[in-house]
Tab-separated table of C-alpha atoms and ligand atoms in Angstrom:
chain	number	residue	atom	x	y	z
Y	1	UNK	CA	-8.726	-9.760	-22.681
Y	2	UNK	CA	-8.921	-9.267	-18.957
Y	3	UNK	CA	-10.497	-5.886	-19.475
Y	4	UNK	CA	-13.217	-7.472	-21.560
Y	5	UNK	CA	-13.855	-9.976	-18.794
Y	6	UNK	CA	-14.079	-7.200	-16.278
Y	7	UNK	CA	-16.430	-5.007	-18.287
Y	8	UNK	CA	-19.724	-6.669	-17.251
Y	9	UNK	CA	-18.657	-6.544	-13.624
Y	10	UNK	CA	-17.863	-2.862	-13.885
Y	11	UNK	CA	-21.104	-2.087	-15.695
Y	12	UNK	CA	-22.990	-3.849	-12.940
Y	13	UNK	CA	-21.296	-2.084	-10.076
Y	14	UNK	CA	-21.047	1.348	-11.667
Y	15	UNK	CA	-24.738	1.468	-12.544
Y	16	UNK	CA	-26.703	4.510	-11.453
Y	17	UNK	CA	-28.572	2.399	-8.912
Y	18	UNK	CA	-25.462	1.398	-7.031
Y	19	UNK	CA	-23.015	4.192	-6.352
Y	20	UNK	CA	-19.833	3.198	-4.621
Y	21	UNK	CA	-17.705	0.114	-4.686
Y	22	UNK	CA	-19.262	-2.265	-2.176
Y	23	UNK	CA	-18.058	-5.845	-2.521
Y	24	UNK	CA	-16.206	-5.397	-5.825
Y	25	UNK	CA	-13.570	-8.018	-6.624
Y	26	UNK	CA	-11.338	-8.845	-9.555
Y	27	UNK	CA	-12.545	-11.843	-11.602
Y	28	UNK	CA	-11.195	-15.389	-11.205
Y	29	UNK	CA	-9.410	-15.111	-14.560
Y	30	UNK	CA	-7.159	-12.457	-13.023
Y	31	UNK	CA	-5.961	-14.775	-10.257
Y	32	UNK	CA	-5.599	-17.703	-12.682
Y	33	UNK	CA	-3.417	-15.520	-14.906
Y	34	UNK	CA	-1.206	-14.603	-11.975
Y	35	UNK	CA	-0.820	-18.269	-11.010
Y	36	UNK	CA	0.134	-19.130	-14.575
Y	37	UNK	CA	2.832	-16.464	-14.545
Y	38	UNK	CA	4.225	-17.664	-11.205
Y	39	UNK	CA	4.139	-21.289	-12.426
Y	40	UNK	CA	6.180	-20.244	-15.464
Y	41	UNK	CA	8.768	-18.773	-13.076
Y	42	UNK	CA	8.747	-21.925	-10.942
Y	43	UNK	CA	9.304	-24.111	-14.028
Y	44	UNK	CA	12.403	-22.079	-14.874
Y	45	UNK	CA	13.925	-23.196	-11.551
Y	46	UNK	CA	13.932	-26.823	-12.705
Y	47	UNK	CA	11.951	-30.027	-12.204
Y	48	UNK	CA	10.646	-30.916	-8.751
Y	49	UNK	CA	9.699	-27.335	-7.902
Y	50	UNK	CA	6.749	-26.784	-5.562
Y	51	UNK	CA	5.303	-23.374	-4.739
Y	52	UNK	CA	3.808	-23.148	-1.236
Y	53	UNK	CA	1.647	-20.125	-0.423
Y	54	UNK	CA	0.204	-19.365	2.987
Y	55	UNK	CA	-2.778	-17.258	4.017
Y	56	UNK	CA	-2.567	-14.516	6.647
Y	57	UNK	CA	-2.761	-15.858	10.195
Y	58	UNK	CA	-5.634	-14.691	12.373
Y	59	UNK	CA	-4.305	-12.077	14.769
Y	60	UNK	CA	-5.552	-11.539	18.302
Y	61	UNK	CA	-7.182	-8.355	19.490
Y	62	UNK	CA	-8.419	-8.100	23.079
Y	63	UNK	CA	-10.974	-10.016	25.112
Y	64	UNK	CA	-10.603	-13.127	22.964
Y	65	UNK	CA	-11.568	-11.242	19.828
Y	66	UNK	CA	-9.487	-11.223	16.652
Y	67	UNK	CA	-8.485	-8.385	14.336
Y	68	UNK	CA	-10.754	-8.013	11.304
Y	69	UNK	CA	-9.478	-10.650	8.905
Y	70	UNK	CA	-7.716	-9.350	5.822
Y	71	UNK	CA	-5.988	-11.820	3.527
Y	72	UNK	CA	-2.233	-11.736	2.883
Y	73	UNK	CA	-1.660	-9.741	-0.318
Y	74	UNK	CA	0.595	-12.310	-2.059
Y	75	UNK	CA	-1.836	-15.096	-1.237
Y	76	UNK	CA	-4.760	-13.034	-2.479
Y	77	UNK	CA	-2.973	-12.041	-5.705
Y	78	UNK	CA	-2.384	-15.696	-6.586
Y	79	UNK	CA	-5.624	-17.281	-5.367
Y	80	UNK	CA	-8.362	-14.709	-4.773
Y	81	UNK	CA	-9.132	-16.755	-1.641
Y	82	UNK	CA	-10.185	-14.590	1.303
Y	83	UNK	CA	-10.349	-17.327	3.933
Y	84	UNK	CA	-7.948	-17.872	6.832
Y	85	UNK	CA	-6.071	-21.148	7.436
Y	86	UNK	CA	-5.619	-21.796	3.716
Y	87	UNK	CA	-2.565	-23.177	1.914
Y	88	UNK	CA	-2.046	-23.182	-1.853
Y	89	UNK	CA	0.320	-25.672	-3.502
Y	90	UNK	CA	1.607	-25.059	-7.021
Y	91	UNK	CA	3.256	-28.166	-8.488
Y	92	UNK	CA	5.197	-26.921	-11.497
Y	93	UNK	CA	5.518	-30.466	-12.921
Y	94	UNK	CA	1.810	-31.262	-12.897
Y	95	UNK	CA	-0.752	-30.572	-15.629
Y	96	UNK	CA	-3.164	-29.866	-12.749
Y	97	UNK	CA	-0.786	-27.818	-10.655
Y	98	UNK	CA	-3.066	-25.965	-8.217
Y	99	UNK	CA	-4.106	-27.636	-4.963
Y	100	UNK	CA	-5.952	-25.723	-2.256
Y	101	UNK	CA	-5.904	-26.867	1.363
Y	102	UNK	CA	-8.775	-25.293	3.285
Y	103	UNK	CA	-10.835	-25.548	6.436
Y	104	UNK	CA	-13.661	-28.092	6.480
Y	105	UNK	CA	-17.261	-26.942	6.464
Y	106	UNK	CA	-18.568	-26.627	10.010
Y	107	UNK	CA	-22.260	-25.744	10.403
Y	108	UNK	CA	-21.917	-24.668	14.031
Y	109	UNK	CA	-18.959	-22.388	13.401
Y	110	UNK	CA	-20.504	-21.040	10.223
Y	111	UNK	CA	-23.562	-19.974	12.241
Y	112	UNK	CA	-21.262	-17.597	14.064
Y	113	UNK	CA	-18.687	-16.580	11.469
Y	114	UNK	CA	-20.362	-17.018	8.102
Y	115	UNK	CA	-19.906	-19.610	5.371
Y	116	UNK	CA	-16.670	-21.466	4.656
Y	117	UNK	CA	-15.589	-22.656	1.227
Y	118	UNK	CA	-14.875	-26.276	2.025
Y	119	UNK	CA	-13.502	-28.503	-0.728
Y	120	UNK	CA	-16.387	-27.804	-3.073
Y	121	UNK	CA	-16.021	-24.054	-2.723
Y	122	UNK	CA	-12.273	-24.292	-3.258
Y	123	UNK	CA	-12.802	-26.131	-6.555
Y	124	UNK	CA	-15.345	-23.506	-7.642
Y	125	UNK	CA	-12.763	-20.853	-6.807
Y	126	UNK	CA	-10.398	-22.325	-9.373
Y	127	UNK	CA	-8.418	-25.076	-7.618
Y	128	UNK	CA	-7.556	-28.237	-9.586
Y	129	UNK	CA	-7.694	-30.258	-6.363
Y	130	UNK	CA	-8.977	-29.377	-2.916
Y	131	UNK	CA	-8.429	-31.116	0.409
Y	132	UNK	CA	-9.750	-30.044	3.802
Y	133	UNK	CA	-7.917	-30.135	7.109
Y	134	UNK	CA	-7.040	-32.272	9.029
Y	135	UNK	CA	-6.506	-34.636	6.037
Y	136	UNK	CA	-4.863	-31.725	4.204
Y	137	UNK	CA	-1.934	-31.841	6.649
Y	138	UNK	CA	-0.977	-35.187	5.096
Y	139	UNK	CA	-1.287	-33.771	1.571
Y	140	UNK	CA	1.048	-30.943	2.537
Y	141	UNK	CA	3.559	-33.272	4.188
Y	142	UNK	CA	3.689	-35.569	1.166
Y	143	UNK	CA	4.047	-32.685	-1.269
Y	144	UNK	CA	6.950	-31.265	0.761
Y	145	UNK	CA	8.602	-34.697	0.896
Y	146	UNK	CA	8.306	-35.208	-2.844
Y	147	UNK	CA	9.543	-31.758	-3.879
Y	148	UNK	CA	13.200	-31.149	-4.637
Y	149	UNK	CA	12.804	-27.395	-4.418
Y	150	UNK	CA	10.242	-25.624	-2.242
Y	151	UNK	CA	9.473	-22.015	-3.077
Y	152	UNK	CA	7.778	-20.590	-0.005
Y	153	UNK	CA	5.624	-17.458	-0.107
Y	154	UNK	CA	4.799	-16.793	3.536
Y	155	UNK	CA	5.343	-13.425	5.157
Y	156	UNK	CA	3.495	-13.515	8.458
Y	157	UNK	CA	2.722	-17.085	9.532
Y	158	UNK	CA	5.714	-17.967	11.683
Y	159	UNK	CA	4.584	-21.455	12.844
Y	160	UNK	CA	3.878	-22.407	9.220
Y	161	UNK	CA	7.241	-21.100	8.061
Y	162	UNK	CA	8.920	-23.267	10.724
Y	163	UNK	CA	6.856	-26.282	9.680
Y	164	UNK	CA	8.063	-25.946	6.090
Y	165	UNK	CA	11.637	-25.324	7.185
Y	166	UNK	CA	11.546	-28.465	9.345
Y	167	UNK	CA	10.183	-30.484	6.444
Y	168	UNK	CA	12.837	-29.293	4.002
Y	169	UNK	CA	15.734	-29.043	6.446
Y	170	UNK	CA	15.061	-31.269	9.452
Y	171	UNK	CA	16.931	-30.572	12.661
Y	172	UNK	CA	19.379	-33.311	13.705
Y	173	UNK	CA	20.785	-36.107	11.582
Y	174	UNK	CA	18.590	-37.645	8.948
Y	175	UNK	CA	20.746	-40.799	8.887
Y	176	UNK	CA	22.122	-40.279	5.414
Y	177	UNK	CA	18.816	-39.617	3.767
Y	178	UNK	CA	18.551	-37.174	0.947
Y	179	UNK	CA	17.342	-34.020	2.696
Y	180	UNK	CA	20.586	-32.239	1.834
Y	181	UNK	CA	19.543	-32.263	-1.802
Y	182	UNK	CA	16.457	-30.212	-1.059
Y	183	UNK	CA	16.383	-26.494	-1.597
Y	184	UNK	CA	14.182	-23.939	0.158
Y	185	UNK	CA	13.666	-20.671	-1.717
Y	186	UNK	CA	12.030	-17.493	-0.416
Y	187	UNK	CA	9.523	-16.895	-3.198
Y	188	UNK	CA	8.345	-13.477	-2.127
Y	189	UNK	CA	10.578	-11.568	-4.478
Y	190	UNK	CA	9.291	-13.614	-7.436
Y	191	UNK	CA	5.720	-12.646	-6.535
Y	192	UNK	CA	6.748	-9.099	-5.710
Y	193	UNK	CA	8.140	-8.571	-9.179
Y	194	UNK	CA	4.945	-9.958	-10.735
Y	195	UNK	CA	2.892	-7.544	-8.643
Y	196	UNK	CA	4.994	-4.536	-9.600
Y	197	UNK	CA	3.527	-4.133	-13.084
Y	198	UNK	CA	-0.199	-3.519	-12.753
Y	199	UNK	CA	-2.695	-5.012	-15.189
Y	200	UNK	CA	-5.579	-2.926	-16.566
Y	201	UNK	CA	-8.075	-4.535	-14.185
Y	202	UNK	CA	-5.847	-3.652	-11.241
Y	203	UNK	CA	-5.568	-0.063	-12.412
Y	204	UNK	CA	-9.354	0.146	-12.482
Y	205	UNK	CA	-9.524	-1.177	-8.925
Y	206	UNK	CA	-6.851	1.276	-7.806
Y	207	UNK	CA	-8.847	4.066	-9.439
Y	208	UNK	CA	-11.887	3.031	-7.397
Y	209	UNK	CA	-9.834	3.160	-4.190
Y	210	UNK	CA	-8.484	6.563	-5.200
Y	211	UNK	CA	-11.936	7.898	-6.148
Y	212	UNK	CA	-13.385	6.863	-2.794
Y	213	UNK	CA	-10.387	8.412	-1.051
Y	214	UNK	CA	-10.750	11.681	-2.968
Y	215	UNK	CA	-14.367	11.902	-1.784
Y	216	UNK	CA	-13.130	11.182	1.734
Y	217	UNK	CA	-10.501	13.907	1.597
Y	218	UNK	CA	-13.027	16.443	0.302
Y	219	UNK	CA	-15.428	15.530	3.117
Y	220	UNK	CA	-12.618	15.848	5.667
Y	221	UNK	CA	-11.560	19.266	4.344
Y	222	UNK	CA	-15.108	20.537	4.610
Y	223	UNK	CA	-15.635	18.983	8.049
Y	224	UNK	CA	-12.416	20.513	9.345
Y	225	UNK	CA	-13.778	24.021	8.914
Y	226	UNK	CA	-16.099	23.424	11.851
Y	227	UNK	CA	-14.210	20.679	13.650
Y	228	UNK	CA	-12.960	21.183	17.191
Y	229	UNK	CA	-11.014	17.917	17.257
Y	230	UNK	CA	-8.815	15.962	14.837
Y	231	UNK	CA	-11.114	12.981	15.361
Y	232	UNK	CA	-13.962	14.742	13.552
Y	233	UNK	CA	-11.740	15.213	10.501
Y	234	UNK	CA	-10.474	11.617	10.485
Y	235	UNK	CA	-14.063	10.484	11.042
Y	236	UNK	CA	-15.344	12.444	8.037
Y	237	UNK	CA	-12.804	10.665	5.831
Y	238	UNK	CA	-13.382	7.222	7.255
Y	239	UNK	CA	-17.175	7.469	7.298
Y	240	UNK	CA	-17.215	8.644	3.696
Y	241	UNK	CA	-14.968	5.924	2.298
Y	242	UNK	CA	-16.743	3.234	4.306
Y	243	UNK	CA	-20.070	4.348	2.892
Y	244	UNK	CA	-18.563	4.221	-0.603
Y	245	UNK	CA	-17.529	0.590	-0.239
Y	246	UNK	CA	-14.148	0.550	1.466
Y	247	UNK	CA	-14.331	-2.262	4.025
Y	248	UNK	CA	-10.808	-1.433	5.137
Y	249	UNK	CA	-8.438	1.477	5.149
Y	250	UNK	CA	-5.141	0.838	3.371
Y	251	UNK	CA	-3.412	2.078	6.528
Y	252	UNK	CA	-4.315	3.970	9.675
Y	253	UNK	CA	-5.544	7.483	8.971
Y	254	UNK	CA	-3.199	10.312	9.916
Y	255	UNK	CA	-4.995	13.556	10.774
Y	256	UNK	CA	-2.659	15.860	12.685
Y	257	UNK	CA	-3.424	19.504	13.414
Y	258	UNK	CA	-0.864	22.162	14.310
Y	259	UNK	CA	2.455	20.657	15.456
Y	260	UNK	CA	0.985	17.143	15.059
Y	261	UNK	CA	1.260	17.738	11.304
Y	262	UNK	CA	5.002	17.159	11.806
Y	263	UNK	CA	4.540	13.632	13.203
Y	264	UNK	CA	4.932	11.487	10.088
Y	265	UNK	CA	2.805	8.556	11.216
Y	266	UNK	CA	0.747	10.450	13.809
Y	267	UNK	CA	-1.514	7.758	15.263
Y	268	UNK	CA	-3.844	9.466	17.732
Y	269	UNK	CA	-6.164	11.801	15.801
Y	270	UNK	CA	-7.746	12.928	19.054
Y	271	UNK	CA	-6.346	16.360	19.857
Y	272	UNK	CA	-8.131	19.713	19.700
Y	273	UNK	CA	-7.855	21.691	16.459
Y	274	UNK	CA	-6.668	25.190	17.372
Y	275	UNK	CA	-8.117	28.164	15.506
Y	276	UNK	CA	-6.192	28.756	12.295
Y	277	UNK	CA	-4.294	25.474	12.604
Y	278	UNK	CA	-2.922	23.715	9.567
Y	279	UNK	CA	-4.070	20.122	9.363
Y	280	UNK	CA	-2.227	17.341	7.558
Y	281	UNK	CA	-4.239	14.314	6.521
Y	282	UNK	CA	-2.674	11.189	5.020
Y	283	UNK	CA	-5.451	8.699	4.362
Y	284	UNK	CA	-6.343	5.997	1.870
Y	285	UNK	CA	-9.304	3.705	1.336
Y	286	UNK	CA	-8.889	0.061	0.387
Y	287	UNK	CA	-11.379	-1.094	-2.249
Y	288	UNK	CA	-11.403	-4.673	-3.532
Y	289	UNK	CA	-8.052	-5.211	-1.752
Y	290	UNK	CA	-6.307	-2.297	-3.535
Y	291	UNK	CA	-5.400	0.852	-1.659
Y	292	UNK	CA	-4.983	4.544	-2.299
Y	293	UNK	CA	-2.415	6.665	-0.449
Y	294	UNK	CA	-3.162	10.393	-0.539
Y	295	UNK	CA	-1.971	13.323	1.561
Y	296	UNK	CA	-3.095	16.919	1.708
Y	297	UNK	CA	-2.469	19.717	4.179
Y	298	UNK	CA	-4.807	22.652	4.568
Y	299	UNK	CA	-5.670	25.566	6.839
Y	300	UNK	CA	-8.751	24.698	8.882
Y	301	UNK	CA	-9.623	28.421	8.878
Y	302	UNK	CA	-9.981	28.308	5.081
Y	303	UNK	CA	-7.070	30.721	4.630
Y	304	UNK	CA	-3.376	29.853	4.774
Y	305	UNK	CA	-1.250	32.078	6.990
Y	306	UNK	CA	1.678	33.664	5.145
Y	307	UNK	CA	4.110	31.092	6.527
Y	308	UNK	CA	1.800	28.115	5.959
Y	309	UNK	CA	1.282	29.244	2.381
Y	310	UNK	CA	5.006	29.665	1.731
Y	311	UNK	CA	5.774	26.134	2.923
Y	312	UNK	CA	2.753	24.767	1.054
Y	313	UNK	CA	3.693	26.349	-2.252
Y	314	UNK	CA	7.263	25.141	-1.906
Y	315	UNK	CA	6.185	21.543	-1.320
Y	316	UNK	CA	3.765	21.796	-4.262
Y	317	UNK	CA	6.562	23.030	-6.504
Y	318	UNK	CA	8.756	20.131	-5.388
Y	319	UNK	CA	5.954	17.646	-6.021
Y	320	UNK	CA	5.397	18.984	-9.529
Y	321	UNK	CA	9.119	18.703	-10.255
Y	322	UNK	CA	9.188	15.112	-9.018
Y	323	UNK	CA	6.110	14.191	-11.067
Y	324	UNK	CA	7.762	15.585	-14.184
Y	325	UNK	CA	10.433	12.875	-13.763
Y	326	UNK	CA	7.902	10.030	-14.005
Y	327	UNK	CA	8.076	8.291	-17.367
Y	328	UNK	CA	9.346	4.974	-18.736
Y	329	UNK	CA	13.121	4.787	-18.837
Y	330	UNK	CA	13.677	7.263	-16.033
Y	331	UNK	CA	15.183	6.178	-12.698
Y	332	UNK	CA	12.870	5.957	-9.692
Y	333	UNK	CA	15.238	8.093	-7.644
Y	334	UNK	CA	15.351	11.030	-10.066
Y	335	UNK	CA	12.148	12.534	-8.691
Y	336	UNK	CA	13.658	12.615	-5.222
Y	337	UNK	CA	16.719	14.510	-6.392
Y	338	UNK	CA	14.616	17.013	-8.345
Y	339	UNK	CA	12.302	17.637	-5.395
Y	340	UNK	CA	15.106	17.999	-2.861
Y	341	UNK	CA	16.901	20.578	-4.959
Y	342	UNK	CA	13.751	22.694	-5.057
Y	343	UNK	CA	13.083	22.296	-1.338
Y	344	UNK	CA	16.684	23.146	-0.503
Y	345	UNK	CA	16.745	26.298	-2.650
Y	346	UNK	CA	13.309	27.326	-1.378
Y	347	UNK	CA	14.326	26.950	2.261
Y	348	UNK	CA	17.222	29.323	1.578
Y	349	UNK	CA	14.846	31.813	-0.101
Y	350	UNK	CA	12.582	31.698	2.953
Y	351	UNK	CA	15.523	32.217	5.307
Y	352	UNK	CA	15.004	28.852	6.989
Y	353	UNK	CA	18.417	27.712	5.813
Y	354	UNK	CA	21.344	30.081	5.535
Y	355	UNK	CA	24.132	30.226	2.998
Y	356	UNK	CA	24.904	29.710	-0.641
Y	357	UNK	CA	22.256	27.599	-2.401
Y	358	UNK	CA	24.763	25.251	-4.013
Y	359	UNK	CA	26.541	24.685	-0.721
Y	360	UNK	CA	23.334	24.229	1.251
Y	361	UNK	CA	22.129	21.613	-1.237
Y	362	UNK	CA	25.439	19.746	-1.130
Y	363	UNK	CA	25.620	19.907	2.674
Y	364	UNK	CA	22.235	18.188	2.849
Y	365	UNK	CA	21.158	20.596	5.592
Y	366	UNK	CA	17.664	20.415	4.163
Y	367	UNK	CA	17.361	16.934	5.660
Y	368	UNK	CA	16.465	18.657	8.926
Y	369	UNK	CA	13.100	19.521	7.415
Y	370	UNK	CA	12.694	16.978	4.624
Y	371	UNK	CA	13.028	13.744	6.510
Y	372	UNK	CA	11.663	10.968	4.315
Y	373	UNK	CA	11.785	9.506	0.828
Y	374	UNK	CA	9.108	10.678	-1.565
Y	375	UNK	CA	7.901	7.607	-3.405
Y	376	UNK	CA	6.963	3.968	-3.005
Y	377	UNK	CA	5.069	1.402	-5.025
Y	378	UNK	CA	1.329	1.201	-4.444
Y	379	UNK	CA	-1.133	-1.636	-5.035
Y	380	UNK	CA	-2.521	-4.382	-2.807
Y	381	UNK	CA	-0.240	-2.987	-0.108
Y	382	UNK	CA	0.245	0.673	0.653
Y	383	UNK	CA	3.958	-0.009	0.434
Y	384	UNK	CA	3.628	-2.436	-2.424
Y	385	UNK	CA	6.080	-5.170	-3.359
Y	386	UNK	CA	8.787	-5.131	-5.998
Y	387	UNK	CA	12.432	-4.214	-5.745
Y	388	UNK	CA	13.515	-0.579	-5.898
Y	389	UNK	CA	16.661	-1.876	-7.548
Y	390	UNK	CA	19.333	-1.027	-5.023
Y	391	UNK	CA	19.608	1.907	-2.725
Y	392	UNK	CA	21.399	5.188	-2.894
Y	393	UNK	CA	23.730	6.250	-0.141
Y	394	UNK	CA	20.933	7.787	1.924
Y	395	UNK	CA	18.569	4.843	1.279
Y	396	UNK	CA	15.840	7.309	0.351
Y	397	UNK	CA	14.834	5.596	-2.866
Y	398	UNK	CA	16.059	3.190	-5.486
Y	399	UNK	CA	17.613	2.988	-8.892
Y	400	UNK	CA	14.836	1.067	-10.585
Y	401	UNK	CA	14.087	2.046	-14.172
Y	402	UNK	CA	10.420	2.987	-14.473
Y	403	UNK	CA	8.168	0.966	-16.781
Y	404	UNK	CA	4.596	1.436	-17.941
Y	405	UNK	CA	2.151	-0.129	-15.480
Y	406	UNK	CA	4.089	0.658	-12.329
Y	407	UNK	CA	2.052	2.572	-9.760
Y	408	UNK	CA	3.817	4.810	-7.306
Y	409	UNK	CA	3.266	7.682	-4.928
Y	410	UNK	CA	4.946	11.088	-5.202
Y	411	UNK	CA	5.009	12.698	-1.774
Y	412	UNK	CA	7.513	15.326	-0.758
Y	413	UNK	CA	7.059	17.028	2.590
Y	414	UNK	CA	8.513	19.715	4.825
Y	415	UNK	CA	8.214	19.692	8.592
Y	416	UNK	CA	9.415	22.543	10.782
Y	417	UNK	CA	9.556	21.051	14.281
Y	418	UNK	CA	7.804	22.987	17.050
Y	419	UNK	CA	11.084	23.049	19.001
Y	420	UNK	CA	13.255	24.305	16.101
Y	421	UNK	CA	14.954	26.970	18.223
Y	422	UNK	CA	17.033	28.472	15.404
Y	423	UNK	CA	14.066	29.488	13.239
Y	424	UNK	CA	11.629	32.291	13.965
Y	425	UNK	CA	8.644	31.111	16.058
Y	426	UNK	CA	6.203	31.941	13.229
Y	427	UNK	CA	7.555	28.972	11.249
Y	428	UNK	CA	7.474	26.398	13.997
Y	429	UNK	CA	5.057	23.454	13.973
Y	430	UNK	CA	4.171	23.668	10.286
Y	431	UNK	CA	4.107	20.297	8.508
Y	432	UNK	CA	3.086	19.936	4.864
Y	433	UNK	CA	3.104	16.815	2.714
Y	434	UNK	CA	1.438	16.430	-0.667
Y	435	UNK	CA	0.946	12.920	-1.952
Y	436	UNK	CA	-0.626	11.652	-5.149
Y	437	UNK	CA	-0.906	8.233	-6.795
Y	438	UNK	CA	0.543	7.921	-10.297
Y	439	UNK	CA	0.587	5.160	-12.882
Y	440	UNK	CA	3.486	5.146	-15.327
Y	441	UNK	CA	2.093	5.190	-18.878
Y	442	UNK	CA	3.761	4.583	-22.255
Y	443	UNK	CA	4.689	8.257	-22.589
Y	444	UNK	CA	4.678	9.636	-19.065
Y	445	UNK	CA	2.225	9.209	-16.225
Y	446	UNK	CA	-1.413	9.513	-15.291
Y	447	UNK	CA	-2.241	10.991	-11.897
Y	448	UNK	CA	-4.990	8.744	-10.525
Y	449	UNK	CA	-5.721	11.289	-7.777
Y	450	UNK	CA	-5.786	14.424	-9.928
Y	451	UNK	CA	-9.448	14.999	-9.058
Y	452	UNK	CA	-8.340	16.155	-5.621
Y	453	UNK	CA	-7.089	19.735	-6.042
Y	454	UNK	CA	-3.580	20.692	-4.990
Y	455	UNK	CA	-3.515	24.410	-5.694
Y	456	UNK	CA	-3.538	26.473	-2.492
Y	457	UNK	CA	-6.501	28.611	-3.487
Y	458	UNK	CA	-8.588	25.674	-4.651
Y	459	UNK	CA	-7.898	23.958	-1.321
Y	460	UNK	CA	-8.941	27.096	0.560
Y	461	UNK	CA	-12.191	27.267	-1.394
Y	462	UNK	CA	-13.064	23.667	-0.484
Y	463	UNK	CA	-12.437	24.271	3.217
Y	464	UNK	CA	-14.468	27.489	3.106
Y	465	UNK	CA	-17.390	25.644	1.509
Y	466	UNK	CA	-17.413	23.563	4.714
Y	467	UNK	CA	-17.751	26.720	6.791
Y	468	UNK	CA	-20.986	27.539	5.007
Y	469	UNK	CA	-22.360	23.998	5.264
Y	470	UNK	CA	-24.670	23.051	8.076
Y	471	UNK	CA	-23.072	20.877	10.705
U	1	LIG	MN1	2.756	7.142	0.973
C-alpha cells in the first residue's frame, strides 16, 4: 500500500526532466504508519502511557552561527517534521493521540530563516492537535502531570530530558503526593526496533542515497587520477552527490591517501597524494534523510602495486565470504567470523603473519591488521538503530538473527601501519576497506551498491579513464 502511495512521487522525481533526488521525502502516510506502530507498543505498556518525542536541538557553530539543522532521526521517523524546537506527544489512551508543540509563526524571523509551520502547518502535517509555544509549555506540563507512564524518546536535548525527568521525578519531597507512582521509560529502544526493519518506501530512499553515492565514488576515482591533494578527491565526491540532491552527507567524508588510508575515521582530507599512492575513500550521501555508507580503495596511478593488489584481493575475498552469510535466519556475527578466517589465512600466505594457520587464527594475531567490526545497521543514521542482540567476547558484532528488510553494511578491512617494524617496508602504510550496503531479502540479500565495481581490474579501468579525461 505504501509503495502505491509513493509511486506518483517517484514518477514525478525520476522523470527525464529532473535527474537526481533534490527535495525528495517520504509521504505523510509513512510517518503516520510509524506513529500507529509506536502507539500500539505504548498501549501494551498499560493505560496512562504518554510518548514524548523531542526534536534535535540547534547546535552552535562559530561566530554566532549554528550548524546546518538536521532533524533527529527518531523524531523524523515518527513525525516527518523537519523543524527545530518541536515536541510530539502521543497519548496512547486518546482517539486523537498525536499532539504537536511547535514554534509560533514569526514574520520577522521567517524573513531571515524561512517559513515556520505554526499550528496550522502542524495540523496539515498530520497532527490531531497543535499548540504553539509559549502556550505549548503548559500543554506539555499538563500532559506530563496526567500521565502515569512517560516514554521519552530524546537523544540529544539535555535540558529537555532534565525537564521531563523533573516533571516525572521531582527533586526533594513532594509531601506525600503521588509522584512515586509515575514511571519514566527510555523509549529509544522501542523506536530503534521499529526502525530496524525497513519498509519498501525506505528501501527506495536508501537506493537513491546509494545511487548518488555510487556516482560520487566514480567521480572521485576519476578525479584522483589527476589529483595532487586528497581534498580534490573528497571534493569530487561531495560536489557530485550535492548536485544529485544530497543536502547532507551521512557522515564526514574520509579520503586518505598513502598511510592516511590506515586512519579509520581520517578527518582531514587535505594532504598531498603521492605518486602511486593507494587512496581509501569512505563516503555516503544522505538523500531524503536516508544515508549510504560505501568504501572503496584504489591506486591513484590506475595500477595497483603488487602489495596493494595482494591486500586488496584478500579484503575482497573476505567481503565476498561475509556477504555469503547474509540471509534470513543467519546470525549477524557469522559474516565477521567468515571474513576473519579468510583474512587470517591470507595474512599467513602473504608472510605478514607467521605460523600455522589454525594457530594464527585462534591466537587472534590478525587483530593487529583487522581492527574493527565489519557490519552495522544502515538507514536514517549511518549507524542505524536496533539492537545487535548481545555482544560476543570481542564486542565486534552481535548475535541478532537476520530478517528480511534489515539493511546492513559489510565492510572488512586490512591496515598495515606505516610503523609496523616487523613487516617488510613494501607492505607498510597500505589500508584497504571495502564496504557495501545490503538489504536482507526473503532468500538472501540484495546489494544496493552493486553498481559500484569491486573487482581490482574494473577499479583500475575507472581510475585510468580519469587519466584520459580533461581536468
Ligand atoms: Mn560503515
